[in-house]
Coordinates of C-alpha atoms and ligand atoms in Angstrom, one line a residue:
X1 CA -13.5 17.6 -28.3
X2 CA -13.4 19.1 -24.9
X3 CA -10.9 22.0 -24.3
X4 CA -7.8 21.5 -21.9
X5 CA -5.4 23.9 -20.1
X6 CA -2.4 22.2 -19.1
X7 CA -1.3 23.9 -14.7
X8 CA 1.5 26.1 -15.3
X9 CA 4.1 24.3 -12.2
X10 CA 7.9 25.4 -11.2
X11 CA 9.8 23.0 -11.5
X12 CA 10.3 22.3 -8.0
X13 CA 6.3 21.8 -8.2
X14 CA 6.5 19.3 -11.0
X15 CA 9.6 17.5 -9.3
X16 CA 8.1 17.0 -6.2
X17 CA 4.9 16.1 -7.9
X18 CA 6.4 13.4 -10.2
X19 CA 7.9 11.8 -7.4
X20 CA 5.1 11.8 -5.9
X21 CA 3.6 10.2 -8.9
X22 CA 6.1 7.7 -9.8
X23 CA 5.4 6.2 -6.4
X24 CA 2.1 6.1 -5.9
X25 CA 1.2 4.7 -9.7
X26 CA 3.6 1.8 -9.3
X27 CA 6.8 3.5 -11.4
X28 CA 9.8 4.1 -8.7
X29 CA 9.6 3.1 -4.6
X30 CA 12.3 3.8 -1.9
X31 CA 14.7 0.7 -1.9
X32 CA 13.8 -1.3 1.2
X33 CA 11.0 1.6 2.4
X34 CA 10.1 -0.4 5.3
X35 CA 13.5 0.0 6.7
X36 CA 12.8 3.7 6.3
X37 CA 14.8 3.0 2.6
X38 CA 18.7 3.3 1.6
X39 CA 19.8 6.2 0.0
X40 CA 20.4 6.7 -3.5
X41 CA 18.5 2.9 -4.4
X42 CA 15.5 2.6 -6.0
X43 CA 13.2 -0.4 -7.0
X44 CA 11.1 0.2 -9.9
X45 CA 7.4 -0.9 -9.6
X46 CA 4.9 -3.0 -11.9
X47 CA 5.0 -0.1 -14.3
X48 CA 8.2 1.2 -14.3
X49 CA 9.9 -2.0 -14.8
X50 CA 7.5 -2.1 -18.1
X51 CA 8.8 1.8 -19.1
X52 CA 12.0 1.2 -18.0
X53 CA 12.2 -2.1 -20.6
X54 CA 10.0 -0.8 -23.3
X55 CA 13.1 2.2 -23.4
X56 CA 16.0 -0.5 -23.2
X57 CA 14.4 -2.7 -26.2
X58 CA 14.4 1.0 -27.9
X59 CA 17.9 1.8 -28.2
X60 CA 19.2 -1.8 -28.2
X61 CA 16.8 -2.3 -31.4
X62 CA 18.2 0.8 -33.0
X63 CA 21.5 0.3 -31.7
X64 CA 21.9 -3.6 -33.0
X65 CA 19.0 -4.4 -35.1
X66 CA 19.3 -1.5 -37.5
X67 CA 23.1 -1.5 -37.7
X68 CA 24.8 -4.9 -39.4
X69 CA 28.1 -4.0 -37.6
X70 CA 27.0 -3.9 -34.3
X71 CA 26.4 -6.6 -31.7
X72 CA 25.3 -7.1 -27.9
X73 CA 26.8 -9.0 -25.1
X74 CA 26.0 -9.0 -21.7
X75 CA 29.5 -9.3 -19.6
X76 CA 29.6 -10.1 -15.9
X77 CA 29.4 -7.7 -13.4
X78 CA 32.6 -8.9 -11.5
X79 CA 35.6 -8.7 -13.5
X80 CA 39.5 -9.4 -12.7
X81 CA 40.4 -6.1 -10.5
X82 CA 43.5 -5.4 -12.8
X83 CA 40.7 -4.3 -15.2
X84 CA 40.0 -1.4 -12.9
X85 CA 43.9 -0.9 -12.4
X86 CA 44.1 -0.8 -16.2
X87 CA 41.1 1.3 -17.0
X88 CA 42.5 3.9 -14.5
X89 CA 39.6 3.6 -12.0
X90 CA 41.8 2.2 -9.3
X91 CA 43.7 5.1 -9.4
X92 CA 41.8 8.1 -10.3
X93 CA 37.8 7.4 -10.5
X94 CA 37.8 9.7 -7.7
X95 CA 35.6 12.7 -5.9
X96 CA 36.9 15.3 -3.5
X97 CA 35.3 15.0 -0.2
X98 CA 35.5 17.7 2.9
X99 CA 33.5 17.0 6.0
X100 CA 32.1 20.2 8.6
X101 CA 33.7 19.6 11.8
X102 CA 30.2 20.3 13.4
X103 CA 27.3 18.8 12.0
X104 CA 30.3 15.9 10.3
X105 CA 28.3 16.2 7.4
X106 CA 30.2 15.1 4.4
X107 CA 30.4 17.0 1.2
X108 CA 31.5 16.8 -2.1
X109 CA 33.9 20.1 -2.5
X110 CA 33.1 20.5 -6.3
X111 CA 29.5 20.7 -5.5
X112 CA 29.7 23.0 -2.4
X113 CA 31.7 25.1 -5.0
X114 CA 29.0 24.6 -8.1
X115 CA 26.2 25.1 -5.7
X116 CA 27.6 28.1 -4.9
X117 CA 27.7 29.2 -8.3
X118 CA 24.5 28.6 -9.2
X119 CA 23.2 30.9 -6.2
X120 CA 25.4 33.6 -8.4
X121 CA 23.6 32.2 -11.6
X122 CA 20.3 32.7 -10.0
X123 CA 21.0 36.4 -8.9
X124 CA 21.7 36.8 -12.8
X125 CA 19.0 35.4 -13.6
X126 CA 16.7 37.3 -11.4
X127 CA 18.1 40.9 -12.9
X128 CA 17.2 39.5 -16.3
X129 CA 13.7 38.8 -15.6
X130 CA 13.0 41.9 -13.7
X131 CA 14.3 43.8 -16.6
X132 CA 12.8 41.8 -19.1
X133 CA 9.6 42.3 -17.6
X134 CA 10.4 46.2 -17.6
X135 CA 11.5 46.6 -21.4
X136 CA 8.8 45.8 -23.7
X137 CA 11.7 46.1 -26.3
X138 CA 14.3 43.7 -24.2
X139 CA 16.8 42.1 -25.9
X140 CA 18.7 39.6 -23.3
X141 CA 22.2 39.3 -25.3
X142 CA 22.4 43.1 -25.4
X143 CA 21.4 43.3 -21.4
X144 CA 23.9 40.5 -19.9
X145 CA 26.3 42.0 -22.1
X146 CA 26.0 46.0 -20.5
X147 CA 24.2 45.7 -16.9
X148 CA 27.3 46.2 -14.2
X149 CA 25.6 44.1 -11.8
X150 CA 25.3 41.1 -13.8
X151 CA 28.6 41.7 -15.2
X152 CA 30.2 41.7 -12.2
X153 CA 28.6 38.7 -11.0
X154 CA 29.7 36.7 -14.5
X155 CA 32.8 37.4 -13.4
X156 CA 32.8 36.2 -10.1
X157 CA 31.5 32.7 -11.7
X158 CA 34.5 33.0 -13.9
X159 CA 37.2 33.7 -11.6
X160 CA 35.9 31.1 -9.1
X161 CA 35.2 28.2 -11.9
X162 CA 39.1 29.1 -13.0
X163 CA 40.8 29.2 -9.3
X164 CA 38.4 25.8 -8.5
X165 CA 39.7 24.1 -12.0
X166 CA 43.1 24.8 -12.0
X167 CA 43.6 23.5 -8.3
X168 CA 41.8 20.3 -9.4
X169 CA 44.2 19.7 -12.3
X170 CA 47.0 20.2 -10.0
X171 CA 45.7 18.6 -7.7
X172 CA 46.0 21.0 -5.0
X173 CA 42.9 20.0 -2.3
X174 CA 44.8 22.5 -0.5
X175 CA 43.8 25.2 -2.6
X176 CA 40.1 23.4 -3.2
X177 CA 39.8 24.1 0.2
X178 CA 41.1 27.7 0.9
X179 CA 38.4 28.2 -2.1
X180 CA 35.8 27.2 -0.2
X181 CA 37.1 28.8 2.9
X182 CA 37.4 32.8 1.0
X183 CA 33.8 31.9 -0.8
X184 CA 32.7 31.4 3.0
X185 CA 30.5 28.6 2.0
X186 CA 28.7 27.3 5.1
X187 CA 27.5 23.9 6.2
X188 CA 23.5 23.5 5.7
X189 CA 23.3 21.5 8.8
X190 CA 25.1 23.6 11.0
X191 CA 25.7 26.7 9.4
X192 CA 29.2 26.8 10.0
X193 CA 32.5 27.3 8.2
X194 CA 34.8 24.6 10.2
X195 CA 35.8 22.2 7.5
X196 CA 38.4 19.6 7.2
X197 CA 40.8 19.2 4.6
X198 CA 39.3 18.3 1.3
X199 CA 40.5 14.2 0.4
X200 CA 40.0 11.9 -2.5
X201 CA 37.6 9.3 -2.3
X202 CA 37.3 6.2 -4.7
X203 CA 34.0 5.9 -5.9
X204 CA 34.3 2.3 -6.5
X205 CA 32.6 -0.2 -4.6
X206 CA 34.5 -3.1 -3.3
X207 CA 33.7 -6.7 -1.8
X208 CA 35.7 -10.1 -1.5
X209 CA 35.9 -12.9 -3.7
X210 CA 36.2 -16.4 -2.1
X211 CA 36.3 -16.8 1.4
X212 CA 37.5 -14.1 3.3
X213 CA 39.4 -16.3 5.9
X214 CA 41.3 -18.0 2.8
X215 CA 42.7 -16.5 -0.2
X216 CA 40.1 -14.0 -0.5
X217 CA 41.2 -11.0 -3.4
X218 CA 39.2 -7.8 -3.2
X219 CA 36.9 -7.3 -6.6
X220 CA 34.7 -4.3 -7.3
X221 CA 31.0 -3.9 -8.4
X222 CA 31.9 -2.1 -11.9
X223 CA 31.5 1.8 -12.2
X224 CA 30.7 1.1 -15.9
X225 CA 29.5 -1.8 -18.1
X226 CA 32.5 -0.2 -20.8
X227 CA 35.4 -2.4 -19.5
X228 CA 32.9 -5.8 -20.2
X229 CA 32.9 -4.5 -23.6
X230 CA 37.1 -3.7 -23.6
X231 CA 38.3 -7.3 -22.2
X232 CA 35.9 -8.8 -25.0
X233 CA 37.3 -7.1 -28.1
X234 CA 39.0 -9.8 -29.4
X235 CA 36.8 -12.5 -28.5
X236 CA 33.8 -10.7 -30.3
X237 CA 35.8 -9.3 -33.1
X238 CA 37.1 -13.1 -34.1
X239 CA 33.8 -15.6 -33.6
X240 CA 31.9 -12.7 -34.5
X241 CA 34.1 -12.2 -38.0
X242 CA 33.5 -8.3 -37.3
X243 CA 35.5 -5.9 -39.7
X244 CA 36.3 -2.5 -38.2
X245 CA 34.2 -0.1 -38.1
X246 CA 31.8 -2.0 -35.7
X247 CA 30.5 -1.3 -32.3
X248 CA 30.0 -3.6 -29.8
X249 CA 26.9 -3.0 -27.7
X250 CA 25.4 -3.9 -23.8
X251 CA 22.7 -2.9 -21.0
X252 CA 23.9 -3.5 -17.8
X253 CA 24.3 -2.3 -13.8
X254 CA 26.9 -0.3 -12.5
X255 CA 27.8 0.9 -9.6
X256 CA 29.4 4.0 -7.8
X257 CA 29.6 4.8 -4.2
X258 CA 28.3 8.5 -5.2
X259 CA 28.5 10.8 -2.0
X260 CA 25.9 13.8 -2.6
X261 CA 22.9 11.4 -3.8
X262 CA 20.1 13.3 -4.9
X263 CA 17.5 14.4 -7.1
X264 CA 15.4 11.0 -7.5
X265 CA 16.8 8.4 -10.0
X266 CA 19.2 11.3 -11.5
X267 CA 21.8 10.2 -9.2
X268 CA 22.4 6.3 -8.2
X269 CA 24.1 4.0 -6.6
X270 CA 23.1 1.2 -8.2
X271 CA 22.2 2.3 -11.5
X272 CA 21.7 0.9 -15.5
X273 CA 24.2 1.9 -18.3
X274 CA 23.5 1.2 -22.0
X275 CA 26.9 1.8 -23.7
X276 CA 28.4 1.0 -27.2
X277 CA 31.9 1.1 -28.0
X278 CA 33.0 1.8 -31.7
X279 CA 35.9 0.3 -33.1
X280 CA 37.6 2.5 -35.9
X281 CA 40.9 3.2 -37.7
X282 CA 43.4 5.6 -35.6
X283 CA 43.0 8.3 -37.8
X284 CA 39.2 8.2 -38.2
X285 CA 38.2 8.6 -34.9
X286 CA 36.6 12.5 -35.0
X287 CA 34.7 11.9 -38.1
X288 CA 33.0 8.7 -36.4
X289 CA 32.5 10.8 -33.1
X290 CA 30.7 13.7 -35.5
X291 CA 28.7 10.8 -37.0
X292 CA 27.7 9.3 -33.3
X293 CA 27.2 12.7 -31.8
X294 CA 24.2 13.4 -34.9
X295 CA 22.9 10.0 -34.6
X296 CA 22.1 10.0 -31.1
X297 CA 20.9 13.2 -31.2
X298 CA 18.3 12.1 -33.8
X299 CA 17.7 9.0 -31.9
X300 CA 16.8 11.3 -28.7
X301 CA 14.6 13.6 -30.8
X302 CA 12.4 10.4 -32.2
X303 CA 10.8 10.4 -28.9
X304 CA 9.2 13.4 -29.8
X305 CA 9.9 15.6 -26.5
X306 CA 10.4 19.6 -27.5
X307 CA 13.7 20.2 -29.2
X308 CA 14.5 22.7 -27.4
X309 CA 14.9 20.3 -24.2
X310 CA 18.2 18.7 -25.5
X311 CA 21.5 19.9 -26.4
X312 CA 25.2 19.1 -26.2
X313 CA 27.7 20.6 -23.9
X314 CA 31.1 20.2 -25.2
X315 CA 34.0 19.5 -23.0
X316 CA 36.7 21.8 -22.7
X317 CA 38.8 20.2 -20.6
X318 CA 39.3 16.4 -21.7
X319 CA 39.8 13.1 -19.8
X320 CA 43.7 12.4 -20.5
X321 CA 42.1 9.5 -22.4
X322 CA 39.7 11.5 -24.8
X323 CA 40.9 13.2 -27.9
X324 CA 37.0 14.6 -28.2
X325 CA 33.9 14.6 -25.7
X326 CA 30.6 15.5 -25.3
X327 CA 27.9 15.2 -23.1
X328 CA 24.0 15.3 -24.4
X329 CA 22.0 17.3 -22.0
X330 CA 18.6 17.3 -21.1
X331 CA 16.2 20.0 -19.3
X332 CA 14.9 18.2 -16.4
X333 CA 12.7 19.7 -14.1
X334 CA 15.9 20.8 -11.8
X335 CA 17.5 22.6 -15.3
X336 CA 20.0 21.1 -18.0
X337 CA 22.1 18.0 -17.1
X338 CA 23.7 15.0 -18.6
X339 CA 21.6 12.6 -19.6
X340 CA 24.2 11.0 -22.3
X341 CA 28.2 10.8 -22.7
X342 CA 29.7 10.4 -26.4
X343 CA 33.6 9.8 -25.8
X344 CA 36.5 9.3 -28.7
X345 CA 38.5 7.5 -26.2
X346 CA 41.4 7.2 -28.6
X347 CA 42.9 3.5 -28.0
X348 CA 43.9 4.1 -24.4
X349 CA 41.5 1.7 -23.0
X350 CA 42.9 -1.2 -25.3
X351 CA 46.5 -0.3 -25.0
X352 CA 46.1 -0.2 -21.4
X353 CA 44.7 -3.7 -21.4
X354 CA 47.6 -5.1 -23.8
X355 CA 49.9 -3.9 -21.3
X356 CA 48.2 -4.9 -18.1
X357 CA 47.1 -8.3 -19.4
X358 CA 50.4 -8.9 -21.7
X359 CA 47.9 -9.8 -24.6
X360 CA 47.9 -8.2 -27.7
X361 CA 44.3 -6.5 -28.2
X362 CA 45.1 -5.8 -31.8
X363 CA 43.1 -5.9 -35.3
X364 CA 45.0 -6.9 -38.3
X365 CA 42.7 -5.0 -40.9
X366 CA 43.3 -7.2 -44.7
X367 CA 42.8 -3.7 -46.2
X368 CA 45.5 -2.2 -44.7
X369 CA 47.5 -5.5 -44.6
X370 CA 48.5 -4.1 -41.1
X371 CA 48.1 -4.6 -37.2
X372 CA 47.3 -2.3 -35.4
X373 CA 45.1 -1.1 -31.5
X374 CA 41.8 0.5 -32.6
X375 CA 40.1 3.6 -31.6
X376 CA 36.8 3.8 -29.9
X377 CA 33.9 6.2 -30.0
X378 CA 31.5 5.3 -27.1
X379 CA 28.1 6.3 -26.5
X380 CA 26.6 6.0 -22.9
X381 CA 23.4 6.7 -21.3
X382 CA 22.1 6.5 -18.0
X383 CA 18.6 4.2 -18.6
X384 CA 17.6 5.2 -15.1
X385 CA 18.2 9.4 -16.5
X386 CA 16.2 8.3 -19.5
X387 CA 13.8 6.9 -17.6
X388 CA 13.4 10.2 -15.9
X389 CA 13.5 12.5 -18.5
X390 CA 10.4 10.3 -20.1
X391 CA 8.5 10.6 -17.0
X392 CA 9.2 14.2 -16.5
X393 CA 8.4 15.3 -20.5
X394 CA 5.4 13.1 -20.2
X395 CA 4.2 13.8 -16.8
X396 CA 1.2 16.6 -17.0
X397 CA -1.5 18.1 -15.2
X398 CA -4.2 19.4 -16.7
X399 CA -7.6 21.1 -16.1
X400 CA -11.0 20.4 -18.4
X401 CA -13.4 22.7 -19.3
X402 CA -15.5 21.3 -16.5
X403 CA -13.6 22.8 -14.2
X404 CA -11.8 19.1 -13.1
X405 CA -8.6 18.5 -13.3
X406 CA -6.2 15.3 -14.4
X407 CA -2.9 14.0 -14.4
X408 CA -2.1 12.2 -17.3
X409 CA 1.3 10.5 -18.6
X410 CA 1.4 11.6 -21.8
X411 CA 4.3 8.9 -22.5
X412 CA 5.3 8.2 -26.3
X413 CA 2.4 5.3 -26.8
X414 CA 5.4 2.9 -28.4
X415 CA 6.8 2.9 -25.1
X416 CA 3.9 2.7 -22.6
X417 CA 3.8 0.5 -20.1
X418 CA 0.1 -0.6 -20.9
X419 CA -0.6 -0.2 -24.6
X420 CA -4.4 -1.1 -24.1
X421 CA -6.7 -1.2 -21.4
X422 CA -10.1 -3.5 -21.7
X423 CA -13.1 -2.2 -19.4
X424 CA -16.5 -3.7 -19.3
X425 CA -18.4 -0.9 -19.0
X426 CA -20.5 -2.8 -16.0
X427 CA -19.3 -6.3 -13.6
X428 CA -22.8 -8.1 -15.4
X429 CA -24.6 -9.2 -17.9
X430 CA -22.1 -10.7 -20.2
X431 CA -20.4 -7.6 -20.6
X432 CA -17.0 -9.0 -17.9
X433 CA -17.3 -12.3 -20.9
X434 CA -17.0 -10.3 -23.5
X435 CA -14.1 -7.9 -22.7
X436 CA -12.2 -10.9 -21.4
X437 CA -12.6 -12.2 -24.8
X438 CA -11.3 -9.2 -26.8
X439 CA -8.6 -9.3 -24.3
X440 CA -7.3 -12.7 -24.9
X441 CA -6.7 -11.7 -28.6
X442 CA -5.0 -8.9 -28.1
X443 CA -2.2 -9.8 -25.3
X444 CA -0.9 -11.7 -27.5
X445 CA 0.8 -9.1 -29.1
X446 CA 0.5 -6.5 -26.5
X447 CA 0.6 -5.8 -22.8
X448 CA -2.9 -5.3 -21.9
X449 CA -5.0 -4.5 -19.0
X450 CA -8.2 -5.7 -17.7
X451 CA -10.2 -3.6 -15.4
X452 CA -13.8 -3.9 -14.2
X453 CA -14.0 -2.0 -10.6
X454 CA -15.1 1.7 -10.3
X455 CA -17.0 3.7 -12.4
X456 CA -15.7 4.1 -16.4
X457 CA -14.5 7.8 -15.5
X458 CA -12.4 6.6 -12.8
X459 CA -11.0 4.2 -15.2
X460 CA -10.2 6.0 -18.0
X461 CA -8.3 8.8 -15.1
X462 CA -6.3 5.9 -13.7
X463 CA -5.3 4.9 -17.0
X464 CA -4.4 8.3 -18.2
X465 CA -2.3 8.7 -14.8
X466 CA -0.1 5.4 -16.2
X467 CA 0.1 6.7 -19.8
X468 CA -2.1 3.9 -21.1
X469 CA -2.4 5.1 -24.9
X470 CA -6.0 3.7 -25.3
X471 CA -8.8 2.2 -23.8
X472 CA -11.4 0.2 -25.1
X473 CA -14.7 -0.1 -23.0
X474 CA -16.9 -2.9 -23.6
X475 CA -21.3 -2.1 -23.2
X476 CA -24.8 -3.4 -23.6
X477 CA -24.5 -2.2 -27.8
X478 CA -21.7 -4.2 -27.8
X479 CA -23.2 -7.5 -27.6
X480 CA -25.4 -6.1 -30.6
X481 CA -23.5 -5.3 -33.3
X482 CA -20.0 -6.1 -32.3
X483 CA -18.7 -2.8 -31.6
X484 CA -17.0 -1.1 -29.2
X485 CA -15.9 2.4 -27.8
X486 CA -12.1 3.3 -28.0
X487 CA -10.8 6.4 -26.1
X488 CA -7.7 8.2 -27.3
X489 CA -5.5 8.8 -24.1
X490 CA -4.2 12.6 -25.3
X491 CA -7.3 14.0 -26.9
X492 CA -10.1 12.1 -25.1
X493 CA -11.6 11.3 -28.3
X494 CA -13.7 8.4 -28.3
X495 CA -15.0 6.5 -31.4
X496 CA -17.0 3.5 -32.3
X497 CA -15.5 0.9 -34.2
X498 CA -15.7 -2.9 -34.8
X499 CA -14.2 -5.3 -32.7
X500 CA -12.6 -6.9 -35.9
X501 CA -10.7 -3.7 -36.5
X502 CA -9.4 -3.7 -33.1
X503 CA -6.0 -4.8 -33.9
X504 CA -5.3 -2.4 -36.4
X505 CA -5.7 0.2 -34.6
X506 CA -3.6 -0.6 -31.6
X507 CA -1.0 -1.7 -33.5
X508 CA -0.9 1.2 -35.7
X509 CA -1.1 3.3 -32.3
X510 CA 1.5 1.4 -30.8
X511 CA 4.3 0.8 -33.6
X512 CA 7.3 0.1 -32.6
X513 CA 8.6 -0.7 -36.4
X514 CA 7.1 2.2 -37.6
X515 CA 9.3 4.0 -34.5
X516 CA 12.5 2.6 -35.7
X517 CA 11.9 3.2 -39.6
X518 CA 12.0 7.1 -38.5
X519 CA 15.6 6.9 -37.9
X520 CA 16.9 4.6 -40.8
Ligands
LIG601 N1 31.7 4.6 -19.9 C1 31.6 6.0 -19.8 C2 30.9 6.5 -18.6 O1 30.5 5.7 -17.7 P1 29.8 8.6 -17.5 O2 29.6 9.9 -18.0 O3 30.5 8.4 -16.2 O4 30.6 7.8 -18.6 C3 27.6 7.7 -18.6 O5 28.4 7.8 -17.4 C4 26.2 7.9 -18.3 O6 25.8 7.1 -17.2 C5 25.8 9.3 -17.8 O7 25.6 10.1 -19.0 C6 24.6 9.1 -17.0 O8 23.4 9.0 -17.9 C7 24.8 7.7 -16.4 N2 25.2 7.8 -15.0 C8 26.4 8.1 -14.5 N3 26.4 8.1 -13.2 C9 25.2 7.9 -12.8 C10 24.5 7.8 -11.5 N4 25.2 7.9 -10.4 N5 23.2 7.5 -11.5 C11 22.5 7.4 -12.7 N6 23.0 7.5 -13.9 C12 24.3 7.7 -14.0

């Protein structure tokens, strides 16, 4: 087996590059590119849509297949617009905007303020690594904890995160503002401090139902596939004879008119939720959210990216609907950031719909003998941020002992776009025949591909750069004595082995079952 050193990149480096990537191997394009694309939209390619369904099937397999109380639905986008007067999103699914007066470039004031702490962070950071490359000896804790300059600057972080949450919570824009003013946060584009007065802007988008010159009513595109899940409680919980606890499970869009849209597919407009809603007893609500915060946890840890990526970052300060929440991060390239939300919403979502709609949304539990509103747990993730934080754990460039160098997608091989690729090792002599023949048993089962153009090096280095777990090539022997060389994506392994064993292998390569029985 050849030796491999895997490029040491920034991760502004590896960013840029699995953009770069993403795009140019069929994963992620611009939305509507030949318009010069629309910000914040993204189309996923010939393999992405693959990766991007191969993850979906994932969780809704261990989400409803392995659990008898849960089940899917798939509710309509559109829903009555008193749902989002019920929910609260009418009212207060906001972000604080502020505009600069010169370049009327448009902000959002938390994250002129959180950008500006992170330049503090970074200066932090910066003493910590030139002292940790002084002290042989260095212990970090001990450091932060003692060095004046980085003490000072912790506490300018904490002063300005207090002054910049408390103005929020009283929501004084006023005083969101004056903080940006006395940080003396400048516009990028024109480098200036003349800013307007910080305003609330709904992130919801709206359109019109019926004809707009009749009796049109204004609907929204929903901000989360949660409410779908809400209106249905009743109508799932009774044809569905569920017993509480059970969770109700779906995939969906959603949609929110997000103002500072950046980093790739981290940040939408148009984007895929996969969200479950647990219905419990009141009273039983924290143990269930304990439960769901160690099972998805697990769940994320079965793809087999480092540990260390992941971990949770508990809310302090709570929704006014939430009795508990937290958020699982993940290390992207750009640092930690949410990749997952696990919310006790208490039963405010219900309640709120019993009053809004005058129906009761209640369970009468034959245990109990009693009626009563249910609690929910919810988990939600972001397919498009899991998506992402596959691609950027699996995304790596390496350099052989020959001195050349390739990319390879070192995706888990259960979720690979391509699970097999079949190449005749030349475009003659029966060889093209032959492939095509173990092909045709094996798709099947499996997505495969067929490739006969370029030389077999080329071929195996365009697999590896779409995470195709194995390829099979096809020669002159093969005709002989039925056998045929299969190359391991990771190590670059190749072994003989007969045609009649093919299957086998792949599936044993490729398991999904063997995936799920990890976490039951
Ligand atoms: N129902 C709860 C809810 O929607 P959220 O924290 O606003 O909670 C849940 O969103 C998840 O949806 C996030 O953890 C993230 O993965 C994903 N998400 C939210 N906004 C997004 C956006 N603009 N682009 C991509 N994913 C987004």
């Amino acid at each position: 087996m050849s030796t491999t050193t895997v490029k040491q990149l920034t991760g502004e480096e590896r960013f840029r590059n699995i953009i770069s990537h993403a795009k140019e191997y069929g994963f992620i394009f611009q939305s509507s590119e030949i318009y010069d694309g629309l910000s914040a939209v993204y189309d996923y390619g010939q393999m992405g849509v693959e990766l991007k369904k191969n993850l979906r099937e994932y969780w809704w397999k261990a989400m409803v297949q392995l659990n008898e109380n849960i089940v899917g639905i798939d509710a309509a986008i559109f829903m009555h617009p008193t749902t989002w007067k019920a929910s609260g999103h009418v009212d207060a699914f906001n972000d604080p905007l502020i505009d600069n007066k010169d370049s009327k470039k448009r902000y959002r004031a938390d994250v002129l303020i959180e950008d500006h702490v992170a330049k503090i962070e970074g200066k932090i950071n910066k003493e910590v690594e030139k002292a940790r490359a002084r002290f042989a000896d260095f212990d970090e804790a001990m450091f932060r904890s003692t060095n004046a300059r980085v003490l000072e600057n912790q506490q300018k972080i904490d002063q300005i995160n207090t002054l910049f949450k408390d103005a929020m919570e009283a929501n004084d824009l006023e005083g969101v503002r004056q903080l940006i003013i006395d940080l003396e946060i400048t516009c990028a584009v024109s480098g200036t401090r003349n800013w307007t007065d910080v305003r609330q802007f709904n992130l919801m988008f709206s359109t019109q139902l019926g004809s707009v010159t009749e009796d049109s009513s204004t609907i929204y595109l929903r901000p989360e596939t949660a409410q779908g899940i809400f209106v249905n409680f009743l109508n799932v919980q009774k044809t569905g004879r569920m017993k509480i606890p059970f969770g109700i499970a779906q995939t969906g869009k959603a949609f929110r008119n997000e103002i500072v849209a950046r980093q790739f597919i981290f940040r939408m407009r148009e984007f895929e939720q996969m969200e479950m809603q647990f219905f419990v007893k009141p009273g039983t609500e924290l143990d269930w959210y304990e439960q769901w915060k160690a099972t998805r946890m697990a769940w994320h840890r079965s793809l087999g990216f480092p540990e260390s990526r992941y971990r949770f970052h508990d809310h302090i300060k709570l929704a006014h609907y939430a009795n508990a929440a937290c958020d699982i991060e993940f290390e992207f390239p750009f640092g930690f950031k949410e990749l997952e939300g696990i919310h006790s919403r208490t039963d405010f979502d219900l309640r709120n719909h019993e009053q809004f709609s005058g129906r009761k949304q209640q369970y009468f539990d034959p245990e109990e003998n009693e009626n009563y509103i249910p609690y929910v747990v919810e988990t939600s993730i972001g397919l498009d941020r899991l998506f992402l934080a596959t691609l950027s754990e699996a995304y790596t460039e390496e350099v052989l002992e020959d001195g050349s160098t390739r990319t390879v997608l070192r995706i888990p091989a259960f979720l690979a776009p391509y699970k097999v690729a079949v190449l005749p090792l030349v475009k003659k002599d029966g060889l093209p025949e032959k492939a095509r023949d173990i092909m045709n048993r094996l798709k099947l089962d499996h997505l495969c591909l067929y490739e006969e153009k370029d030389s077999i090096g080329k071929r195996y280095r365009r697999m590896d750069a779409i995470g195709t777990p194995l390829c099979v090539t096809v020669d002159h022997q093969t005709l002989e004595d039925g056998m045929v060389t299969v190359r391991d994506r990771d190590t670059m392994v190749q072994e003989r082995i007969a045609i009649e064993s093919l299957a086998a292998k792949l599936q044993d390569k490729v398991s999904l079952q063997r995936q799920l029985l990890c976490l039951i």
